[in-house]
Each structure stands twice: as structure tokens, then as C-alpha cells.
CSV table of C-alpha atoms in Angstrom, one decimal:
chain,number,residue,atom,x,y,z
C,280,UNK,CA,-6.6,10.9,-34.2
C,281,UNK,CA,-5.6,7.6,-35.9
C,282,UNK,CA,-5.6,4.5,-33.6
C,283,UNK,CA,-2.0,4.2,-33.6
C,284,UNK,CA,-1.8,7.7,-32.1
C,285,UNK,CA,-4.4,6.6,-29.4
C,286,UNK,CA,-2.2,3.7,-28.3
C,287,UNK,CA,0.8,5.8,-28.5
C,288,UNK,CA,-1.0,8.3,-26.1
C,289,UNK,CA,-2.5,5.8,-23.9
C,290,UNK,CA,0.5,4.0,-23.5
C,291,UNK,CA,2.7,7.3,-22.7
C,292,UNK,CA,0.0,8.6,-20.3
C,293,UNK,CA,-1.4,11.4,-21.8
C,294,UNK,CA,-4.7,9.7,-21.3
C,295,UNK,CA,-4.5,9.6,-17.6
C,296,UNK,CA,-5.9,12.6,-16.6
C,297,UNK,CA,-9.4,11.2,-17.9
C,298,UNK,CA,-8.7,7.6,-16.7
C,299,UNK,CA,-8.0,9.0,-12.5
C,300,UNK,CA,-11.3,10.8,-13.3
C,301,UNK,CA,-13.7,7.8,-14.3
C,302,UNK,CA,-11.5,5.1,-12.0
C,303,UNK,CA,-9.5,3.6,-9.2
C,304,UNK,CA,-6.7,1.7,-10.8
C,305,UNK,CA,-5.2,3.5,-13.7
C,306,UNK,CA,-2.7,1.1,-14.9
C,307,UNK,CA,-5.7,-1.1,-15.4
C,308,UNK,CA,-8.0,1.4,-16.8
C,309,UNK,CA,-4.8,2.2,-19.5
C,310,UNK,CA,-4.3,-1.7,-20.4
C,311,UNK,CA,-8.0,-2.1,-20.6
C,312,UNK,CA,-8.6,0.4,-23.2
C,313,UNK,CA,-4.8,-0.3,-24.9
C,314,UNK,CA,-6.5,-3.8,-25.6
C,315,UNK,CA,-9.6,-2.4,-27.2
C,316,UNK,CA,-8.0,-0.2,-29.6
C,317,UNK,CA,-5.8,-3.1,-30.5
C,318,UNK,CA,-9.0,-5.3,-30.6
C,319,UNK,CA,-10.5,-2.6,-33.2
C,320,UNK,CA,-7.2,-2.5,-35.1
C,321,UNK,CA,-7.5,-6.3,-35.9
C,322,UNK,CA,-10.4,-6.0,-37.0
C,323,UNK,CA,-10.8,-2.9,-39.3
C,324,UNK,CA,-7.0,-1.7,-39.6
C,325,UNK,CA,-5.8,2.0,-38.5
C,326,UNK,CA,-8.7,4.1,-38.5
C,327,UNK,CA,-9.7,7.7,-37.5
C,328,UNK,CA,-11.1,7.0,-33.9
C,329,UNK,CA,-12.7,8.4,-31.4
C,330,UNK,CA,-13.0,6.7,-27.3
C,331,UNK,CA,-16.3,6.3,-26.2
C,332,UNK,CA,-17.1,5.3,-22.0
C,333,UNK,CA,-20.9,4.8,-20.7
C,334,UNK,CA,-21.4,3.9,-17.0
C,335,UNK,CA,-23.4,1.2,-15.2
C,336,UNK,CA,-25.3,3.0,-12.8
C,337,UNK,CA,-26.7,2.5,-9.3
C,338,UNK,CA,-30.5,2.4,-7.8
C,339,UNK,CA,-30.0,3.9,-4.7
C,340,UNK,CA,-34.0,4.8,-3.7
C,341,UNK,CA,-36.9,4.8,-5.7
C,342,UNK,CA,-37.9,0.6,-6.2
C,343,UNK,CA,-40.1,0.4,-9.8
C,344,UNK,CA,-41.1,4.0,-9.2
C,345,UNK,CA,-40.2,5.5,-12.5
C,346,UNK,CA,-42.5,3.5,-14.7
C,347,UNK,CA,-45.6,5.0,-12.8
C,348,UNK,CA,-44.1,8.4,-12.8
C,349,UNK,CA,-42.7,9.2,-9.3
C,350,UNK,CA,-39.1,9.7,-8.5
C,351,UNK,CA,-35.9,7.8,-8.0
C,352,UNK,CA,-32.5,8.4,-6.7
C,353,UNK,CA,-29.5,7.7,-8.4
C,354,UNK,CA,-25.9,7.6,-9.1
C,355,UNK,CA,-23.7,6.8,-12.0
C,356,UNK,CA,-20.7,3.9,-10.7
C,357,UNK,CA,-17.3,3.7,-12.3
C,358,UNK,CA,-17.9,1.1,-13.8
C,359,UNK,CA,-18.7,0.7,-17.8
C,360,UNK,CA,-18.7,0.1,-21.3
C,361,UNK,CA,-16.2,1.4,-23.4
C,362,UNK,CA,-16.1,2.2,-27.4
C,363,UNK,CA,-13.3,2.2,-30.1
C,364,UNK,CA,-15.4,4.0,-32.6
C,365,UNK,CA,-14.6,5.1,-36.2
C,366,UNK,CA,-17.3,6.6,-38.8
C,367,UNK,CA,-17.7,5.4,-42.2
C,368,UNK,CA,-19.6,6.3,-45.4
C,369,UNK,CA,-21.7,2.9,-45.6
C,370,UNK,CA,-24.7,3.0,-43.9
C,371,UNK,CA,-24.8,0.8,-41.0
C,372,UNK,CA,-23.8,0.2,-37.6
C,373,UNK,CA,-21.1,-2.3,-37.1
C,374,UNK,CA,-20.6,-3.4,-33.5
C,375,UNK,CA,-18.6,-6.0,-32.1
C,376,UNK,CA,-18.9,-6.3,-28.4
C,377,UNK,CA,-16.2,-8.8,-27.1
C,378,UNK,CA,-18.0,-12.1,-26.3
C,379,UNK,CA,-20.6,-11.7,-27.9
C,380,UNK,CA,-21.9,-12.3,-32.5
C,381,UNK,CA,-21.1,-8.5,-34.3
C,382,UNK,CA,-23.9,-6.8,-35.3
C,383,UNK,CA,-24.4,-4.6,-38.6
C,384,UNK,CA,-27.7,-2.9,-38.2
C,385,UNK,CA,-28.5,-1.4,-41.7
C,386,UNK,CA,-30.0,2.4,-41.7
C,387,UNK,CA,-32.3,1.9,-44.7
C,388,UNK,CA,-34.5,0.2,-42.2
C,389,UNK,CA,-34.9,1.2,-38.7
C,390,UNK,CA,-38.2,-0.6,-38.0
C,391,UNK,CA,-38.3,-3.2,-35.3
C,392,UNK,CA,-37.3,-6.5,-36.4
C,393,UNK,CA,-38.9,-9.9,-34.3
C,394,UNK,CA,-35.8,-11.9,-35.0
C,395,UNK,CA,-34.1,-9.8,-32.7
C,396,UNK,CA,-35.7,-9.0,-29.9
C,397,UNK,CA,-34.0,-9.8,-26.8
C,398,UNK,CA,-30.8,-9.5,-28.6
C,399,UNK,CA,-28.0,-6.1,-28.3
C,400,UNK,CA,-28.9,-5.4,-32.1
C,401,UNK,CA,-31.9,-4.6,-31.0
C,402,UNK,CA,-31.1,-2.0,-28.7
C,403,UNK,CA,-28.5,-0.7,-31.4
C,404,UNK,CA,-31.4,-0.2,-34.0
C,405,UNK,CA,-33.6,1.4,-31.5
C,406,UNK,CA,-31.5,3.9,-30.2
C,407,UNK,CA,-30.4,4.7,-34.0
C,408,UNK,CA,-34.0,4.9,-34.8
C,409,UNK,CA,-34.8,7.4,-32.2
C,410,UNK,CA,-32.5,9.8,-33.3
C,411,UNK,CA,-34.1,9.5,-37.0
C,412,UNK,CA,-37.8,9.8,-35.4
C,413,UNK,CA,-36.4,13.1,-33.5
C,414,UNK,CA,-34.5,14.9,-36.3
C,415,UNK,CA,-30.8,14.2,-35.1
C,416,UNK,CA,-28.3,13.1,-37.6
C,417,UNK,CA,-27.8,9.5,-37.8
C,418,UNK,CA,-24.7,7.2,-40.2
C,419,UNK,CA,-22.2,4.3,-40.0
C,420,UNK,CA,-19.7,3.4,-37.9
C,421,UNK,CA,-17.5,0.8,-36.9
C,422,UNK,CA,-17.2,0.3,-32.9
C,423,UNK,CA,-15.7,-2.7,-30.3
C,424,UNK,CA,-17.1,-2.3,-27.3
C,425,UNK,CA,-16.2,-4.2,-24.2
C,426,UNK,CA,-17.8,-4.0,-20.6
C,427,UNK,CA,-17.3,-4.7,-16.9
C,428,UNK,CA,-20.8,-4.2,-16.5
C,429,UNK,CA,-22.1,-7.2,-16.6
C,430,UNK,CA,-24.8,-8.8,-17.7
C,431,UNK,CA,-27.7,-9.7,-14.9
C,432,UNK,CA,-25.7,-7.7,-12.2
C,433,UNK,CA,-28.3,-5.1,-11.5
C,434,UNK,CA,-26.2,-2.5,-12.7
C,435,UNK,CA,-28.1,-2.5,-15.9
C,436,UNK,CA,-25.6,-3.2,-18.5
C,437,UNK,CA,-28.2,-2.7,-21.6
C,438,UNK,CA,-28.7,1.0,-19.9
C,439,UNK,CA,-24.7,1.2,-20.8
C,440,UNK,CA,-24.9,0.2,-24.0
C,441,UNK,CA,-27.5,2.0,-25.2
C,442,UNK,CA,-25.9,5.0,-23.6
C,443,UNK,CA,-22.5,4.2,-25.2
C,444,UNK,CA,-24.9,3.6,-29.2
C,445,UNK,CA,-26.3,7.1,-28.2
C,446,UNK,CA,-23.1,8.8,-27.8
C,447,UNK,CA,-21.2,7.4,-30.4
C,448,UNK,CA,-23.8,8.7,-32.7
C,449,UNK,CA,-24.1,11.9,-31.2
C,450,UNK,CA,-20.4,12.5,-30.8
C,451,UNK,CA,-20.0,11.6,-34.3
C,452,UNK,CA,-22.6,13.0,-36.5
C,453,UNK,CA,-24.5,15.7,-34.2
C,454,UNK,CA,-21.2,17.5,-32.4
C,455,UNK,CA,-22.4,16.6,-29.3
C,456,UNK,CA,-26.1,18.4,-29.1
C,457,UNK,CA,-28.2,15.8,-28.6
C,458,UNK,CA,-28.3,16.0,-24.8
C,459,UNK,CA,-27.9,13.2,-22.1
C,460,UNK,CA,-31.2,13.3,-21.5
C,461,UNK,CA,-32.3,13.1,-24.7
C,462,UNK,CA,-30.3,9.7,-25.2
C,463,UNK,CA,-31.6,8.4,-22.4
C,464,UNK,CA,-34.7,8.8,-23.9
C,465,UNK,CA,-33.7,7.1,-26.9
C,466,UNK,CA,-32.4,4.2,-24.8
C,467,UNK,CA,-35.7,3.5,-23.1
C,468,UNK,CA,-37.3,3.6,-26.6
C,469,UNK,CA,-35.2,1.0,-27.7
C,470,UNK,CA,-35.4,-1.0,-24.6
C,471,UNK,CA,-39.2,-1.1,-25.2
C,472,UNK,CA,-40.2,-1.2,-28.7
C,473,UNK,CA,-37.0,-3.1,-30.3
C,474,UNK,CA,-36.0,-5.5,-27.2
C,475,UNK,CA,-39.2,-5.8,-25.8
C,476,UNK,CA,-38.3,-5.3,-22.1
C,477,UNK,CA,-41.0,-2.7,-20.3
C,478,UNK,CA,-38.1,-0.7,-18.3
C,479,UNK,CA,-38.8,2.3,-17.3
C,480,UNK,CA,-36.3,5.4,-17.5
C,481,UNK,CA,-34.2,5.5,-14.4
C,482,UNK,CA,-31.0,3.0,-15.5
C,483,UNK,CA,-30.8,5.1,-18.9
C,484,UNK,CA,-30.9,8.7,-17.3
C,485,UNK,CA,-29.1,7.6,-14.5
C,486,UNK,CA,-25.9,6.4,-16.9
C,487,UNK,CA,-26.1,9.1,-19.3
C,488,UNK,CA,-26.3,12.0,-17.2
C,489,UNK,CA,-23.8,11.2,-14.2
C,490,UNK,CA,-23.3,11.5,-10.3
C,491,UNK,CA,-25.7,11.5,-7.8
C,492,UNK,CA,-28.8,12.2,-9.7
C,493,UNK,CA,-32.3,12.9,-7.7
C,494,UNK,CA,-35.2,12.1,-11.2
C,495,UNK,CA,-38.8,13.2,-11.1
C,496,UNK,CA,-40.7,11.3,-13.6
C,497,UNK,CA,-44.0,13.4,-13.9
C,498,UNK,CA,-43.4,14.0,-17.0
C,499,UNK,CA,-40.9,11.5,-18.7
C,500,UNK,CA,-40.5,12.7,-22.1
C,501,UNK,CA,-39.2,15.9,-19.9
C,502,UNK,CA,-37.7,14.2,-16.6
C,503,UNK,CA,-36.2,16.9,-14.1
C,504,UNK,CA,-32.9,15.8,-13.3
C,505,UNK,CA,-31.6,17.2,-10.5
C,506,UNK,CA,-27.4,16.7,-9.5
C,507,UNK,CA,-27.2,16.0,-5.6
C,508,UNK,CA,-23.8,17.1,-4.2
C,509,UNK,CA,-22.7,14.5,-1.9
C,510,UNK,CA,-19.0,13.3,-1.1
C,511,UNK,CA,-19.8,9.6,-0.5
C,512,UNK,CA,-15.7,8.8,0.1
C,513,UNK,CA,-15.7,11.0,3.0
C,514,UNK,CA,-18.4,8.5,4.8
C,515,UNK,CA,-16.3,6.0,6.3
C,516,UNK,CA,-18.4,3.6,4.4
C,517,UNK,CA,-18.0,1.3,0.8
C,518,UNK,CA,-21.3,1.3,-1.5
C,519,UNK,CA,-21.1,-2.5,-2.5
C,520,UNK,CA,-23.1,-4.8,-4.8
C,521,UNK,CA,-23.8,-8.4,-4.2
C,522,UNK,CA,-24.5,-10.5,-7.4
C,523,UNK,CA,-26.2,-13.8,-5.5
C,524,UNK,CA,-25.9,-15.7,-8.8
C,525,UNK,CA,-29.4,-16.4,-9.0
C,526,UNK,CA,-30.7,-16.6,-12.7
C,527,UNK,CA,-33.0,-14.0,-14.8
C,528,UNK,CA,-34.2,-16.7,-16.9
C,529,UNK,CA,-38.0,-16.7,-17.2
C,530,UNK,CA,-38.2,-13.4,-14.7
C,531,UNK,CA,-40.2,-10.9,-17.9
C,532,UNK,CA,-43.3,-12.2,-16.4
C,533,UNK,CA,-42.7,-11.7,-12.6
C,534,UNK,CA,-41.2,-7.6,-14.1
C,535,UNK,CA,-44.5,-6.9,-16.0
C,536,UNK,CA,-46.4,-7.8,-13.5
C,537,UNK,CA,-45.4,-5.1,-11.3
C,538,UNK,CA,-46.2,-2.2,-13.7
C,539,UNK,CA,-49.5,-4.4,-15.0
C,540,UNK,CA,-50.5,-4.5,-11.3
C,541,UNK,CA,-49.8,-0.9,-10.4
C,542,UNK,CA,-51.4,0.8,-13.2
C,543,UNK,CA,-54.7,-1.5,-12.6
C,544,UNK,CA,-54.9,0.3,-9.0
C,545,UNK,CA,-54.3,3.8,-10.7
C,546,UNK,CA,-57.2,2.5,-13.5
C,547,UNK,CA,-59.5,2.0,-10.5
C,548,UNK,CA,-59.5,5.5,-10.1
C,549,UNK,CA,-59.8,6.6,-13.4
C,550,UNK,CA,-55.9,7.4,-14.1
C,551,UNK,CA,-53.4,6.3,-16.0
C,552,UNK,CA,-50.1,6.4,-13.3
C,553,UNK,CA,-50.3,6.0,-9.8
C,554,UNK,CA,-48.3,9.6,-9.6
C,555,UNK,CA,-51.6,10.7,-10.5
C,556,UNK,CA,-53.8,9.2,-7.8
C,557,UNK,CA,-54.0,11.2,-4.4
C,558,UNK,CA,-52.6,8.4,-1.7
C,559,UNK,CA,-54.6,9.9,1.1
C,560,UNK,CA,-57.5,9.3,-1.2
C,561,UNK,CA,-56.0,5.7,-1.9
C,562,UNK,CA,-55.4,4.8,1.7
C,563,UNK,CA,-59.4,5.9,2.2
C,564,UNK,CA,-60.7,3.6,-0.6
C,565,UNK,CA,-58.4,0.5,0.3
C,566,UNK,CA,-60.9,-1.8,1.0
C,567,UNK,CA,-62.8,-1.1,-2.7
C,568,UNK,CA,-59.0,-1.2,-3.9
C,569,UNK,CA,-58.7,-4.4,-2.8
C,570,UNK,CA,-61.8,-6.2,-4.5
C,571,UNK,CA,-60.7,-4.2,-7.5
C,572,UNK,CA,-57.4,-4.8,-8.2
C,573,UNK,CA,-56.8,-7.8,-5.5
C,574,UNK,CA,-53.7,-7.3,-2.4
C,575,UNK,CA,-50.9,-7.7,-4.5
C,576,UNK,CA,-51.6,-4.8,-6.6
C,577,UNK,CA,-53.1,-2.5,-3.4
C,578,UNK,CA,-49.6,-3.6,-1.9
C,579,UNK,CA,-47.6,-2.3,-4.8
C,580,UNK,CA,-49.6,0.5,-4.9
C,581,UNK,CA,-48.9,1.3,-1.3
C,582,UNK,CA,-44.7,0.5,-1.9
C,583,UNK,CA,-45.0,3.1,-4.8
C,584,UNK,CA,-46.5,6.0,-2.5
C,585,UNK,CA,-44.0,5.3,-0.3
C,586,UNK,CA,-40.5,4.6,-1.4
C,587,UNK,CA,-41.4,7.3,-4.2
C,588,UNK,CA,-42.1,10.2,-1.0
C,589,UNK,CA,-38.9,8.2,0.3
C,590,UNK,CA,-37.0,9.1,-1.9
C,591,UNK,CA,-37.6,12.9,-1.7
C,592,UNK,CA,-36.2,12.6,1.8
C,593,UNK,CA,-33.2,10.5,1.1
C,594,UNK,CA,-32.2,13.4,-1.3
C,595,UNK,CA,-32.8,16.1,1.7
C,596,UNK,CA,-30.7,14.1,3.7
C,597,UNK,CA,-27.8,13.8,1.2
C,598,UNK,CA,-28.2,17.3,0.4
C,599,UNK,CA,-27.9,18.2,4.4
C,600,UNK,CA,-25.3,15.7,5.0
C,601,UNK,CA,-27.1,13.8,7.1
C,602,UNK,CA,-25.6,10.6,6.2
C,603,UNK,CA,-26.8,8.4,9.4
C,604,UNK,CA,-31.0,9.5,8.4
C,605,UNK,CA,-30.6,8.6,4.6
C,606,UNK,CA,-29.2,5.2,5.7
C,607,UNK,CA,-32.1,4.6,7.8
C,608,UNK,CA,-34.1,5.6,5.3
C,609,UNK,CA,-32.0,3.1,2.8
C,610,UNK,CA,-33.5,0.9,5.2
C,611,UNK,CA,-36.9,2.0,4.7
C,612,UNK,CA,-36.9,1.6,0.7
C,613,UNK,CA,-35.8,-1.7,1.3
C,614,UNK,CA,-38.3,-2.7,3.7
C,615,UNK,CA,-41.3,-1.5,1.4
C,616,UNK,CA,-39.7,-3.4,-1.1
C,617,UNK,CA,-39.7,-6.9,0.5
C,618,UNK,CA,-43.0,-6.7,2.4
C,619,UNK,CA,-45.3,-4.5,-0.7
C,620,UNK,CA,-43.3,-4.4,-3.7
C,621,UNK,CA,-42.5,-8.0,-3.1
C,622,UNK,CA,-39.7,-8.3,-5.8
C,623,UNK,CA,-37.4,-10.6,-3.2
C,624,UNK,CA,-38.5,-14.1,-4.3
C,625,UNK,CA,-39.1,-16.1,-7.7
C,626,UNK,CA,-40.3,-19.3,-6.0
C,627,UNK,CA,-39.4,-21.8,-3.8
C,628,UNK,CA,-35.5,-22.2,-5.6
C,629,UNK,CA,-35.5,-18.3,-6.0
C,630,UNK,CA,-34.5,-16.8,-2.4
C,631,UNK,CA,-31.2,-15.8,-3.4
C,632,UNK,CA,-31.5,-12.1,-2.4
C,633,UNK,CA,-34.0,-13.0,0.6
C,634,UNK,CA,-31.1,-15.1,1.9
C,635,UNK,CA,-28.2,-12.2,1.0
C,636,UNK,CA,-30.7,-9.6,2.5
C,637,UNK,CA,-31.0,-11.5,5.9
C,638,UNK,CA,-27.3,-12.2,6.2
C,639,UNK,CA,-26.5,-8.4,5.6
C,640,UNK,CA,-29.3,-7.7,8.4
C,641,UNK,CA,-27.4,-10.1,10.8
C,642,UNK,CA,-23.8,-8.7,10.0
C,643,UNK,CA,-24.4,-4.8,9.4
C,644,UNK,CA,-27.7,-4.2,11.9
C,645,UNK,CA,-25.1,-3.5,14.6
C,646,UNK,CA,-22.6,-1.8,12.3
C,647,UNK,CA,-25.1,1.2,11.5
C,648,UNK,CA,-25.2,-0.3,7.8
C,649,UNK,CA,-28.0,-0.3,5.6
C,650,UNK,CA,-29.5,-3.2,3.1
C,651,UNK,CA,-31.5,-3.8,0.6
C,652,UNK,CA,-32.8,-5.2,-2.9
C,653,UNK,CA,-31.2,-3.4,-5.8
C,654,UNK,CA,-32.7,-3.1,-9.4
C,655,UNK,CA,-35.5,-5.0,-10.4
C,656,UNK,CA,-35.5,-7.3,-8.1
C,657,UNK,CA,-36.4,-11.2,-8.0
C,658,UNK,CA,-33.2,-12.5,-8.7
C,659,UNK,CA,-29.4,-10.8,-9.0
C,660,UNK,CA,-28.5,-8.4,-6.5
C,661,UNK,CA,-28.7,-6.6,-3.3
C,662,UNK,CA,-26.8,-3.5,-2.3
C,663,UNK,CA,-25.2,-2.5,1.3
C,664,UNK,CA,-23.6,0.1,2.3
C,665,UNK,CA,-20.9,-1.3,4.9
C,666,UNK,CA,-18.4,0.5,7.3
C,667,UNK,CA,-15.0,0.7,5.8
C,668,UNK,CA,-13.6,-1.1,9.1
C,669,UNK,CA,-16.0,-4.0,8.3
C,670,UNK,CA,-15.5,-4.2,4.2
C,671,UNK,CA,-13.0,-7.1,4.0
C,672,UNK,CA,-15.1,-9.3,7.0
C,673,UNK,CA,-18.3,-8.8,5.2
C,674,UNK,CA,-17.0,-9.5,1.3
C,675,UNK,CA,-15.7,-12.8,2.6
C,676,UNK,CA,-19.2,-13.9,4.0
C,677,UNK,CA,-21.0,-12.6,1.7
C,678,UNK,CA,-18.5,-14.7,-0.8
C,679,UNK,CA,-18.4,-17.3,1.0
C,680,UNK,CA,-21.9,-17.9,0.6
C,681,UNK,CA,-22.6,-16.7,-2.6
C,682,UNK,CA,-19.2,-17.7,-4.7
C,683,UNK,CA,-16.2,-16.0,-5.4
C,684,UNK,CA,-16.4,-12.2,-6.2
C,685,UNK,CA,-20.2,-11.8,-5.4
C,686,UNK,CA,-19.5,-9.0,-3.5
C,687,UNK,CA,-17.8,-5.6,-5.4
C,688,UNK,CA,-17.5,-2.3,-3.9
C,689,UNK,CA,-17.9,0.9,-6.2
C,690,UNK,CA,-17.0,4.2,-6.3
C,691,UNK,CA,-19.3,6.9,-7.3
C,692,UNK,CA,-18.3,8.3,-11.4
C,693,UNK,CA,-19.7,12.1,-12.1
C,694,UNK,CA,-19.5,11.1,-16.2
C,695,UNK,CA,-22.2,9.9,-17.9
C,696,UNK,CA,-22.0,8.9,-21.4
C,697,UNK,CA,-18.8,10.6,-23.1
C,698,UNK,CA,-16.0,11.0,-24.9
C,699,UNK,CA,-13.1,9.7,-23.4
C,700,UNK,CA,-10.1,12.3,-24.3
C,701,UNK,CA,-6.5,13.0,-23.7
């Protein structure tokens, strides 16, 4: 439909069927996108349009375990990036993302370009070339995006965006058979040959596929996916984020490090992935480990053959309903993570989340909460899951401490990447 049909629609509610679906405040959901499809309006006119929404998502077990092929647990959060799209006959994509320079990534040439690394063209032109590599339709299109997930929050906002490139294109010029898990894949490939960040697959499956989601890596190019059904509302308890404010800024090192260090222990015994190396056979040849490879790496090694079995069990427990064992095992991840992973800290100015994760122990240890580092860790944020009773006294501390709005409680989304339809 045109765009002045969309606002007509949005504005008389015919879109809010979809909106109670994907969030909590409707009103706000039906201003927010209202104001993108005028923001796409000023910019190319009355178009032909189609609404696009891709989630952040949520780690919730599974610390850097994808990149070395175990598993990870899940869930999709409500929420995301959303897409006034149109396609056109010249062949590029032009995407203006509110606060931030448009991009027009020409289709002629899909190659990775240096001048943009680190940059969201980047991710646009590697998602785009995916789909050329892998035989799926590819052409133009105008989109404005804009996004509450944002940027250095943890809940991996380039994940979102890639998602959202993926199913624009897909929605647009492959009638929707590209699969979620296929443009999750794409979004990893343009995360790590276009932007140059090593991620692994977990933020891009995990937005583009929806819900609880329960990932087996051993094979990534063919990740089983496995929906957990679990009614998190009916908990008593809020899922909240904490942003501590603390900065990314010259973290790439500290991130490949982690994967550098973990593979080095697998390469000690002849493999490529620590999912292939036996851990009883690891735990018997520490001490060799440890010359090898040096104690970081052996306790990396040890936090990957741990929180990855973890997160098997958190699953179970989800699965059974056995809310009060997956948040002591919520516990456990985050335990692993702080004393073997050792993602908590970037230096003697960088103990943002150390300091969040020992307030949360102080206030929620009592409270039967749980605690611990979320996403890559180092700097940005922790996640806590906090008894409904408690909610408001624990967002003030926690901003308070860390500034205005640190703390956000989400809700869980089913979606992944779609289209967003009356």
C-alpha cells in the first residue's frame, strides 16, 4: 500500500493488532512508526511501502560459546529496529537511519570496501552480498530505519539491523523464502568480512528467528534452533538490562582475544573448536594446557565447557518449569564468566559491570534473583532478573548509581525479523 494509506491505517488502528503483539505501549508503538513513515515521506515522497521490524535480542546463557561451536540460550526482546521500505529499479540500497549519514550501497559491487569498515554500510553491503553469493534475489530500495536498540547496550543493535537489511531484501525480492536462519547467516557474514567485528552467530539467530531460542552451534552454517516454550510473565519476576555507561572504545582487542585464546587450547590438541575437544580429556591434560596455551586461555577454555553444558540445563529447566533451578543456574553462567571467561573488567577505570554485578549480588542475593554479565562483556551491561515486588527499589539504585535510565526491564517478543502488517 502507498504511505499515505499506511498512516491512514496506523493512525485509525488497524495496525494494532500487530503492535499488542511485538509491545507494551501501543499508543507509543503507533506514534513511533506514524513518525517514520512521515520521516520516509519527506524524504522520497508517497511511495509503495512495505513495514519492516527486527528485534534486539537477549543472551540469557551461553557466554562466547557460539564462536567455538557449543550452544547458547536465547530470546528475542521487544525491543527493535523498524523499516519504512519501498523498492526501486536503480540498483542500490538507500538507507537512512535516523541520527546517523544515509548510505547508498551500489549492487554492481558487493566486495568489501576498507573505507567502511566499522561503519552500518558495511553491514548493509554484506548482508546484500550474501544473498548474491547464495543465489537469492537481490535490488534497490529506499528504507528509514530508526531504533530503540541502542548502540553499545548489549542488546546488539548491528544484529538488528542486519536482520532488518536481510528482511527487507527478502520480503521484497525473494517472497519471503530466504529463511531466518539463513539471514542470520548472512548477518554474521557481514559482521565479519565487511565490518570487521569477529562475532559469532548467536545475536543474529537470536533476532531473526524469535522467542526463547535454545542454538547448537556444531555445525554453524546449519545451527539447530530449537523454540523453548516458557511463559516468563507468569514468574513474578522482570528480565532487566543495566547499561553502566562504561565505553566500547578500544574493547576489539580485549573481544578477539577471547576466541584467539580459546581456539589456541583447542589447537593444543589438534582441533579447530573447543566443541571438538573431549573436556574430561582437557581437565586430564591441564597442566600441559597450561605451558601451552598459558592460564588465561586454560581458564577460558574451562568457562566454555562449562557455561556451554550450562546451558543445556538452563533449557531443561525452562522446558520443566522449573523457574527457581534455571535461576541458580543464571547464577552459574555468570560466575564462570567473571572468574574463567574474565570478560568483567577493561582496566583499572573499567569496573563498570564488576561494580553493577556486586550491587545486584548485595540487593537480589536475598530476593532469590539472579545476576550476571550480559553480551560480550568488558564494558556495557549486566542482566538481572528481579522480583516484581522489588522492580521499582532496584531501578532506582541501580540508577542512582549508574545515571538516569540505566536500568530497563523487557518483555520477551516471539517475532523475529518481519513484516509488520495490518
Amino acid at each position: 500500500m502507498t504511505t499515505t494509506e499506511l498512516r491512514r491505517q496506523i493512525d485509525t488502528g488497524a495496525f494494532d493488532g500487530a503492535f499488542s503483539a511485538l509491545y507494551a505501549d501501543v499508543p507509543a508503538a503507533r506514534a513511533r512508526y506514524l513518525n517514520a513513515v512521515s520521516a520516509f515521506e519527506r524524504l522520497w515522497g508517497e511511495r509503495e511501502a512495505i513495514l519492516v521490524s527486527a528485534p534486539g535480542r537477549t543472551e540469557l546463557g551461553g557466554n562466547h560459546t557460539d564462536h567455538q561451536r557449543g550452544s547458547v540460550l536465547a530470546a528475542a526482546v521487544d525491543i527493535d529496529i523498524i523499516c519504512v521500505v519501498s523498492p526501486k529499479a536503480e540498483k542500490n540500497l538507500h538507507i537512512c537511519s535516523e541520527g546517523h549519514r544515509p548510505d547508498i550501497i551500489g549492487l554492481d559491487d558487493l566486495t568489501p570496501r576498507k573505507d567502511e569498515r566499522g561503519h552500518g554500510g558495511a553491514l548493509a553491503r554484506g548482508v546484500a552480498e550474501w544473498f548474491y553469493k547464495n543465489g537469492c534475489s537481490v535490488g534497490g530500495l529506499d528504507a528509514y530505519t530508526t531504533s530503540d536498540v541502542l548502540a553499545g547496550s548489549g542488546l546488539s543493535s548491528s544484529a538488528a539491523f542486519e536482520v532488518a537489511v536481510g528482511s527487507m531484501l527478502n520480503l521484497l525480492y525473494n517472497g519471503g523464502a530466504v529463511t531466518p536462519e539463513e539471514i542470520a547467516l548472512a548477518g554474521r557474514y557481514a559482521e565479519n568480512e565487511h565490518f570487521g567485528k569477529p562475532s559469532g552467530l548467536m545475536d543474529q539467530m537470536a533476532s531473526s528467528v524469535g522467542g526463547f531460542v535454545h542454538i547448537d552451534f556444531k555445525s554453524p552454517e546449519k545451527a539447530i534452533v530449537t523454540p523453548v516454550s516458557f511463559d516468563f510473565a507468569a514468574t513474578g519476576f522482570s528480565l532487566c538490562v543495566i547499561d553502566t555507561k562504561g565505553t566500547h572504545a578500544d574493547l576489539t582487542e580485549d573481544y578477539a582475544a577471547i576466541p584467539r585464546e580459546m581456539r589456541a587450547v583447542a589447537g593444543y590438541f589438534g582441533k579447530q573448536y573447543l566443541r571438538e575437544v573431549d573436556a574430561d580429556g582437557f581437565y586430564a591434560a591441564l597442566p600441559s594446557v597450561r605451558a601451552a596455551a598459558g592460564d588465561r586461555a586454560a581458564l577460558r577454555a574451562m568457562h566454555f565447557f562449562q557455561d556451554s553444558a550450562n546451558v543445556e540445563k538452563q533449557a531443561a529447566a525452562l522446558s520443566d518449569g522449573d523457574f527457581a533451578e534455571y535461576l541458580r543456574l543464571v547464577n552459574a553462567s555468570g560466575g564462570s564468566s567473571f572468574t574463567c571467561l574474565q570478560n568483567i573488567s577493561a582496566g583499572p577505570n573499567g569496573q563498570e559491570l564488576a561494580l553493577a554485578l556486586a550491587v545486584s549480588a548485595r540487593l537480589l542475593s536475598e530476593r532469590g534473583g539472579a545476576w550476571r554479565v550480559h553480551g560480550g562483556g568488558f564494558a556495557g551491561t549486566i542482566q538481572a532478573y528481579v522480583p516484581n515486588a522489588f522492580l521499582d527499589e532496584y531501578r532506582a539504585e541501580m540508577d542512582r548509581i549508574f545515571g538516569g535510565g540505566a536500568c530497563r526491564a523487557l518483555s520477551i517478543r516471539r517475532a523475529g525479523g518481519i513484516q509488520v502488517s495490518a
